CSV table of C-alpha atoms in Angstrom, one decimal:
chain,number,residue,atom,x,y,z
A,257,UNK,CA,147.9,38.5,93.2
A,258,UNK,CA,146.7,35.2,94.6
A,259,UNK,CA,146.7,33.6,91.2
A,260,UNK,CA,150.3,34.7,90.7
A,261,UNK,CA,151.6,33.6,94.0
A,262,UNK,CA,150.0,30.3,94.3
A,263,UNK,CA,149.1,29.1,90.8
A,264,UNK,CA,151.2,30.6,87.9
A,265,UNK,CA,154.6,30.4,89.5
A,266,UNK,CA,154.2,26.8,90.6
A,267,UNK,CA,152.8,25.6,87.3
A,268,UNK,CA,155.4,27.4,85.2
A,269,UNK,CA,153.2,28.1,82.2
A,270,UNK,CA,154.4,30.2,79.2
A,271,UNK,CA,152.6,33.4,78.0
A,272,UNK,CA,150.4,31.6,75.4
A,273,UNK,CA,149.1,29.0,77.9
A,274,UNK,CA,148.3,31.7,80.4
A,275,UNK,CA,146.5,33.7,77.7
A,276,UNK,CA,144.4,30.7,76.9
A,277,UNK,CA,143.4,30.2,80.5
A,278,UNK,CA,142.6,33.9,80.9
A,279,UNK,CA,140.5,33.6,77.8
A,280,UNK,CA,138.5,30.7,79.3
A,281,UNK,CA,138.0,32.7,82.5
A,282,UNK,CA,136.7,35.6,80.5
A,283,UNK,CA,134.3,33.4,78.5
A,284,UNK,CA,133.1,31.8,81.7
A,285,UNK,CA,132.4,35.3,83.3
A,286,UNK,CA,130.5,36.3,80.1
A,287,UNK,CA,128.1,33.5,80.5
A,288,UNK,CA,128.0,33.8,84.3
A,289,UNK,CA,126.6,37.3,83.9
A,290,UNK,CA,123.5,35.9,82.2
A,291,UNK,CA,124.6,36.4,78.6
A,292,UNK,CA,123.9,33.8,76.0
A,293,UNK,CA,123.8,33.5,72.2
A,294,UNK,CA,120.4,35.1,72.1
A,295,UNK,CA,119.7,38.8,71.4
A,296,UNK,CA,117.1,38.7,74.1
A,297,UNK,CA,119.7,38.4,76.8
A,298,UNK,CA,121.4,41.7,76.1
A,299,UNK,CA,120.7,43.9,79.1
A,300,UNK,CA,120.0,47.3,77.6
A,301,UNK,CA,119.1,48.8,81.0
A,302,UNK,CA,122.8,49.2,81.5
A,303,UNK,CA,122.9,51.6,78.7
A,304,UNK,CA,120.5,54.0,80.3
A,305,UNK,CA,121.9,54.3,83.9
A,306,UNK,CA,122.1,57.9,85.0
A,307,UNK,CA,120.4,59.4,81.9
A,308,UNK,CA,117.1,61.2,82.0
A,309,UNK,CA,116.7,61.2,78.1
A,310,UNK,CA,117.9,58.9,75.4
A,311,UNK,CA,121.4,59.8,74.4
A,312,UNK,CA,122.6,57.4,71.6
A,313,UNK,CA,126.4,57.2,71.8
A,314,UNK,CA,126.7,56.8,75.6
A,315,UNK,CA,123.9,54.3,75.7
A,316,UNK,CA,125.6,52.1,73.0
A,317,UNK,CA,128.9,52.4,74.8
A,318,UNK,CA,127.4,51.5,78.2
A,319,UNK,CA,125.5,48.6,76.8
A,320,UNK,CA,128.6,47.1,75.2
A,321,UNK,CA,130.6,47.7,78.3
A,322,UNK,CA,127.9,46.1,80.5
A,323,UNK,CA,127.7,43.1,78.2
A,324,UNK,CA,131.4,42.5,77.8
A,325,UNK,CA,132.7,43.6,81.1
A,326,UNK,CA,133.7,40.1,82.3
A,327,UNK,CA,136.0,39.2,79.4
A,328,UNK,CA,137.4,42.8,79.5
A,329,UNK,CA,138.3,42.5,83.2
A,330,UNK,CA,140.1,39.3,82.6
A,331,UNK,CA,141.9,40.8,79.6
A,332,UNK,CA,143.0,43.8,81.7
A,333,UNK,CA,144.2,41.4,84.5
A,334,UNK,CA,146.1,39.4,81.8
A,335,UNK,CA,147.8,42.5,80.7
A,336,UNK,CA,148.7,43.6,84.2
A,337,UNK,CA,150.0,40.2,85.0
A,338,UNK,CA,152.2,40.0,81.8
A,339,UNK,CA,153.5,43.5,82.6
A,340,UNK,CA,154.3,42.7,86.1
A,341,UNK,CA,156.1,39.5,85.3
A,342,UNK,CA,158.7,40.9,82.9
A,343,UNK,CA,161.6,39.1,84.6
A,344,UNK,CA,159.9,35.8,84.0
A,345,UNK,CA,158.7,36.3,80.5
A,346,UNK,CA,160.2,38.2,77.6
A,347,UNK,CA,159.7,41.9,77.1
A,348,UNK,CA,157.2,41.2,74.2
A,349,UNK,CA,155.0,39.1,76.4
A,350,UNK,CA,152.1,41.7,76.4
A,351,UNK,CA,152.2,41.8,72.6
A,352,UNK,CA,152.4,38.0,72.4
A,353,UNK,CA,149.5,37.5,74.7
A,354,UNK,CA,147.4,40.1,72.8
A,355,UNK,CA,148.2,38.3,69.6
A,356,UNK,CA,147.1,34.9,71.1
A,357,UNK,CA,144.0,36.5,72.6
A,358,UNK,CA,142.9,38.1,69.3
A,359,UNK,CA,143.6,34.7,67.6
A,360,UNK,CA,141.4,33.0,70.1
A,361,UNK,CA,138.6,35.4,69.3
A,362,UNK,CA,139.0,35.4,65.5
A,363,UNK,CA,138.9,31.6,65.1
A,364,UNK,CA,135.3,31.1,66.3
A,365,UNK,CA,134.2,34.2,64.4
A,366,UNK,CA,135.7,32.9,61.2
A,367,UNK,CA,134.1,29.5,61.7
A,368,UNK,CA,130.7,31.1,62.2
A,369,UNK,CA,131.2,33.2,59.1
A,370,UNK,CA,132.0,30.2,57.1
A,371,UNK,CA,129.0,28.2,58.5
A,372,UNK,CA,126.6,31.0,57.9
A,373,UNK,CA,127.8,31.6,54.3
A,374,UNK,CA,127.8,27.9,53.4
A,375,UNK,CA,124.3,27.2,55.0
A,376,UNK,CA,122.7,30.7,54.2
A,377,UNK,CA,119.7,29.2,52.5
A,378,UNK,CA,118.7,27.1,55.5
A,379,UNK,CA,115.9,28.6,57.5
A,380,UNK,CA,117.3,27.9,61.0
A,381,UNK,CA,120.7,29.5,60.2
A,382,UNK,CA,119.2,33.0,60.5
A,383,UNK,CA,117.4,32.4,63.7
A,384,UNK,CA,120.1,30.4,65.5
A,385,UNK,CA,123.6,31.3,64.1
A,386,UNK,CA,123.0,34.8,63.1
A,387,UNK,CA,122.6,36.2,66.7
A,388,UNK,CA,125.7,34.1,67.6
A,389,UNK,CA,127.6,35.7,64.8
A,390,UNK,CA,126.6,39.1,66.0
A,391,UNK,CA,127.8,38.3,69.4
A,392,UNK,CA,131.1,36.9,68.1
A,393,UNK,CA,131.7,39.8,65.8
A,394,UNK,CA,131.1,42.3,68.5
A,395,UNK,CA,133.2,40.4,71.0
A,396,UNK,CA,136.0,40.3,68.5
A,397,UNK,CA,135.8,44.0,67.8
A,398,UNK,CA,135.8,44.8,71.6
A,399,UNK,CA,138.7,42.5,72.1
A,400,UNK,CA,140.6,44.0,69.2
A,401,UNK,CA,140.1,47.5,70.5
A,402,UNK,CA,141.3,46.4,74.0
A,403,UNK,CA,144.4,44.6,72.6
A,404,UNK,CA,145.3,47.7,70.5
A,405,UNK,CA,145.0,49.8,73.6
A,406,UNK,CA,147.1,47.4,75.7
A,407,UNK,CA,149.7,47.1,73.0
A,408,UNK,CA,150.0,50.9,72.6
A,409,UNK,CA,150.3,51.3,76.4
A,410,UNK,CA,153.0,48.6,76.4
A,411,UNK,CA,154.9,50.2,73.6
A,412,UNK,CA,154.8,53.6,75.4
A,413,UNK,CA,156.1,51.9,78.5
A,414,UNK,CA,158.9,50.2,76.5
A,415,UNK,CA,160.0,53.5,75.1
A,416,UNK,CA,160.1,55.1,78.5
A,417,UNK,CA,162.2,52.2,80.0
A,418,UNK,CA,164.7,52.4,77.0
A,419,UNK,CA,165.1,56.2,77.4
């Protein structure tokens, strides 16, 4: 809670601004882990930890989890922060931050879809932008799943506090 104590309270940012900052932290941690826009940087060894044989579904889940753990941890911390600061923000701050987070993920994905569609006959589009679109699409899917889970947990918490 060092961020809460020394940074967020003194800067007095609103929920959308804090969401943008957490999104940037998540993106930085994604690249700090050695990931890039290339398919060659996907660490598939994370999907086979603890298995003697190839088991498809857990291997896929663990590979996705290992690739996107940095942004997911920052999203979890954002949700915990917004939930703990209900006195400072509105009761809908978790939903608002999830909406902003999904919007931040969807804009680059939409831009890459438009780029690839408009330049689909160019040779380098498929070697450069196609892997980036795969990363963006998967990242958006993981973020959407996390935000649905966070919003559902927040709604359940709201129902308990109202009862």
